[in-house]
Amino acid sequence: VSNDTDIVGWWLNLPKIFPMLTCMAMDICAIPATSVPCECLFSAGAEITTDCHSHLSSDKFEHLQVMKHAWQNSITDHATINSAKVDEVYLQDFRELLTMDYELAACDTAVGKVVTV
């Protein structure tokens, strides 16, 4: 075995020689090197287990987690997509009022000028 050896692949080739040891090695090789994936799962679970949904059974909770993971890349965030359009429409609707406000402010600073709208 060298540093470049794929440990999981190496153990997959040995089940006939060491069946019990291969099973144990696969269990150990499956343990993640960091706890980050586990922490992500727990924080994702906290999003589902709110006060409103705390009465969910463990089966329903598991189904929701699996569905969330499966759909994660296919769900479109329409709020983010539409936010640019909403801002653009918002500015266009009030551009005339902003222009009028600047004109009235200029008139307010003029001395002795009567302002009519």
mmCIF file of C-alpha atoms in Angstrom:
data_model
loop_
_atom_site.group_PDB
_atom_site.id
_atom_site.type_symbol
_atom_site.label_atom_id
_atom_site.label_comp_id
_atom_site.label_asym_id
_atom_site.label_seq_id
_atom_site.Cartn_x
_atom_site.Cartn_y
_atom_site.Cartn_z
ATOM 1 C CA VAL A 1 0.000 0.000 0.000
ATOM 2 C CA SER A 2 1.394 3.422 -0.977
ATOM 3 C CA ASN A 3 0.246 7.013 -0.340
ATOM 4 C CA ASP A 4 -1.498 7.097 -3.744
ATOM 5 C CA THR A 5 -3.567 3.950 -3.097
ATOM 6 C CA ASP A 6 -7.348 4.291 -3.129
ATOM 7 C CA ILE A 7 -8.138 2.719 0.251
ATOM 8 C CA VAL A 8 -11.823 2.110 -0.456
ATOM 9 C CA GLY A 9 -11.032 0.521 -3.827
ATOM 10 C CA TRP A 10 -8.296 -1.568 -2.242
ATOM 11 C CA TRP A 11 -10.714 -2.916 0.389
ATOM 12 C CA LEU A 12 -13.367 -3.593 -2.277
ATOM 13 C CA ASN A 13 -10.968 -6.061 -3.914
ATOM 14 C CA LEU A 14 -10.396 -8.032 -0.687
ATOM 15 C CA PRO A 15 -13.867 -9.204 0.494
ATOM 16 C CA LYS A 16 -13.256 -12.838 -0.502
ATOM 17 C CA ILE A 17 -10.027 -13.009 1.486
ATOM 18 C CA PHE A 18 -11.072 -10.931 4.537
ATOM 19 C CA PRO A 19 -14.894 -10.658 4.529
ATOM 20 C CA MET A 20 -15.370 -9.517 8.152
ATOM 21 C CA LEU A 21 -12.362 -7.197 8.120
ATOM 22 C CA THR A 22 -13.570 -5.681 4.823
ATOM 23 C CA CYS A 23 -16.972 -4.866 6.366
ATOM 24 C CA MET A 24 -15.280 -3.235 9.338
ATOM 25 C CA ALA A 25 -12.944 -1.253 7.073
ATOM 26 C CA MET A 26 -15.878 -0.021 4.979
ATOM 27 C CA ASP A 27 -17.612 1.222 8.120
ATOM 28 C CA ILE A 28 -14.491 3.104 9.168
ATOM 29 C CA CYS A 29 -13.759 4.468 5.675
ATOM 30 C CA ALA A 30 -17.307 5.834 5.508
ATOM 31 C CA ILE A 31 -16.699 8.150 8.491
ATOM 32 C CA PRO A 32 -16.167 11.708 7.225
ATOM 33 C CA ALA A 33 -12.857 13.355 8.049
ATOM 34 C CA THR A 34 -14.646 16.488 9.319
ATOM 35 C CA SER A 35 -17.938 17.160 11.038
ATOM 36 C CA VAL A 36 -18.998 19.827 8.510
ATOM 37 C CA PRO A 37 -21.433 17.585 6.568
ATOM 38 C CA CYS A 38 -23.061 16.534 9.852
ATOM 39 C CA GLU A 39 -23.357 20.145 11.013
ATOM 40 C CA CYS A 40 -24.969 21.080 7.694
ATOM 41 C CA LEU A 41 -27.535 18.314 8.143
ATOM 42 C CA PHE A 42 -28.357 19.438 11.684
ATOM 43 C CA SER A 43 -28.744 23.082 10.654
ATOM 44 C CA ALA A 44 -30.924 22.011 7.716
ATOM 45 C CA GLY A 45 -32.983 19.959 10.147
ATOM 46 C CA ALA A 46 -33.406 22.993 12.380
ATOM 47 C CA GLU A 47 -34.999 24.840 9.453
ATOM 48 C CA ILE A 48 -37.643 22.118 9.171
ATOM 49 C CA THR A 49 -38.164 21.528 12.891
ATOM 50 C CA THR A 50 -39.702 24.854 13.801
ATOM 51 C CA ASP A 51 -42.279 25.334 16.553
ATOM 52 C CA CYS A 52 -45.034 24.853 13.970
ATOM 53 C CA HIS A 53 -43.604 21.558 12.729
ATOM 54 C CA SER A 54 -42.291 20.104 15.989
ATOM 55 C CA HIS A 55 -45.064 17.489 15.992
ATOM 56 C CA LEU A 56 -43.680 15.757 12.866
ATOM 57 C CA SER A 57 -42.891 12.078 13.236
ATOM 58 C CA SER A 58 -39.335 10.913 12.623
ATOM 59 C CA ASP A 59 -40.437 9.254 9.355
ATOM 60 C CA LYS A 60 -41.991 12.482 8.040
ATOM 61 C CA PHE A 61 -38.935 14.449 9.142
ATOM 62 C CA GLU A 62 -36.651 12.015 7.309
ATOM 63 C CA HIS A 63 -38.809 12.227 4.166
ATOM 64 C CA LEU A 64 -38.649 16.027 4.248
ATOM 65 C CA GLN A 65 -34.863 15.967 4.636
ATOM 66 C CA VAL A 66 -34.450 13.531 1.730
ATOM 67 C CA MET A 67 -36.793 15.581 -0.488
ATOM 68 C CA LYS A 68 -35.002 18.810 0.410
ATOM 69 C CA HIS A 69 -31.641 17.278 -0.481
ATOM 70 C CA ALA A 70 -32.959 15.782 -3.742
ATOM 71 C CA TRP A 71 -34.639 19.022 -4.871
ATOM 72 C CA GLN A 72 -31.948 21.389 -3.602
ATOM 73 C CA ASN A 73 -30.427 22.166 -7.015
ATOM 74 C CA SER A 74 -33.698 22.184 -8.954
ATOM 75 C CA ILE A 75 -35.679 24.677 -6.850
ATOM 76 C CA THR A 76 -35.779 28.177 -8.338
ATOM 77 C CA ASP A 77 -35.618 31.141 -5.979
ATOM 78 C CA HIS A 78 -38.194 33.374 -7.661
ATOM 79 C CA ALA A 79 -37.853 36.100 -5.020
ATOM 80 C CA THR A 80 -34.201 36.616 -5.923
ATOM 81 C CA ILE A 81 -34.898 36.478 -9.645
ATOM 82 C CA ASN A 82 -37.764 38.966 -9.427
ATOM 83 C CA SER A 83 -36.112 41.376 -6.981
ATOM 84 C CA ALA A 84 -34.222 43.225 -9.735
ATOM 85 C CA LYS A 85 -37.439 43.703 -11.718
ATOM 86 C CA VAL A 86 -39.311 44.979 -8.658
ATOM 87 C CA ASP A 87 -36.584 47.545 -7.911
ATOM 88 C CA GLU A 88 -36.593 48.728 -11.531
ATOM 89 C CA VAL A 89 -40.362 49.171 -11.604
ATOM 90 C CA TYR A 90 -40.277 50.876 -8.212
ATOM 91 C CA LEU A 91 -37.767 53.479 -9.410
ATOM 92 C CA GLN A 92 -39.621 54.115 -12.679
ATOM 93 C CA ASP A 93 -42.912 54.767 -10.876
ATOM 94 C CA PHE A 94 -41.422 57.501 -8.685
ATOM 95 C CA ARG A 95 -38.972 59.176 -11.079
ATOM 96 C CA GLU A 96 -41.504 61.925 -11.920
ATOM 97 C CA LEU A 97 -42.097 62.639 -8.224
ATOM 98 C CA LEU A 98 -38.356 62.828 -7.602
ATOM 99 C CA THR A 99 -37.927 65.324 -10.459
ATOM 100 C CA MET A 100 -40.789 67.439 -9.108
ATOM 101 C CA ASP A 101 -39.260 67.309 -5.617
ATOM 102 C CA TYR A 102 -35.929 68.623 -6.936
ATOM 103 C CA GLU A 103 -37.721 71.435 -8.809
ATOM 104 C CA LEU A 104 -39.718 72.443 -5.723
ATOM 105 C CA ALA A 105 -36.588 72.360 -3.557
ATOM 106 C CA ALA A 106 -34.862 74.673 -6.041
ATOM 107 C CA CYS A 107 -37.867 77.002 -5.943
ATOM 108 C CA ASP A 108 -37.845 77.006 -2.126
ATOM 109 C CA THR A 109 -34.289 78.278 -2.095
ATOM 110 C CA ALA A 110 -35.094 81.108 -4.539
ATOM 111 C CA VAL A 111 -35.931 84.326 -2.737
ATOM 112 C CA GLY A 112 -39.257 85.988 -3.460
ATOM 113 C CA LYS A 113 -40.407 83.407 -5.997
ATOM 114 C CA VAL A 114 -43.999 82.116 -5.902
ATOM 115 C CA VAL A 115 -44.330 78.355 -6.294
ATOM 116 C CA THR A 116 -47.351 76.955 -8.136
ATOM 117 C CA VAL A 117 -47.993 73.356 -8.926
#
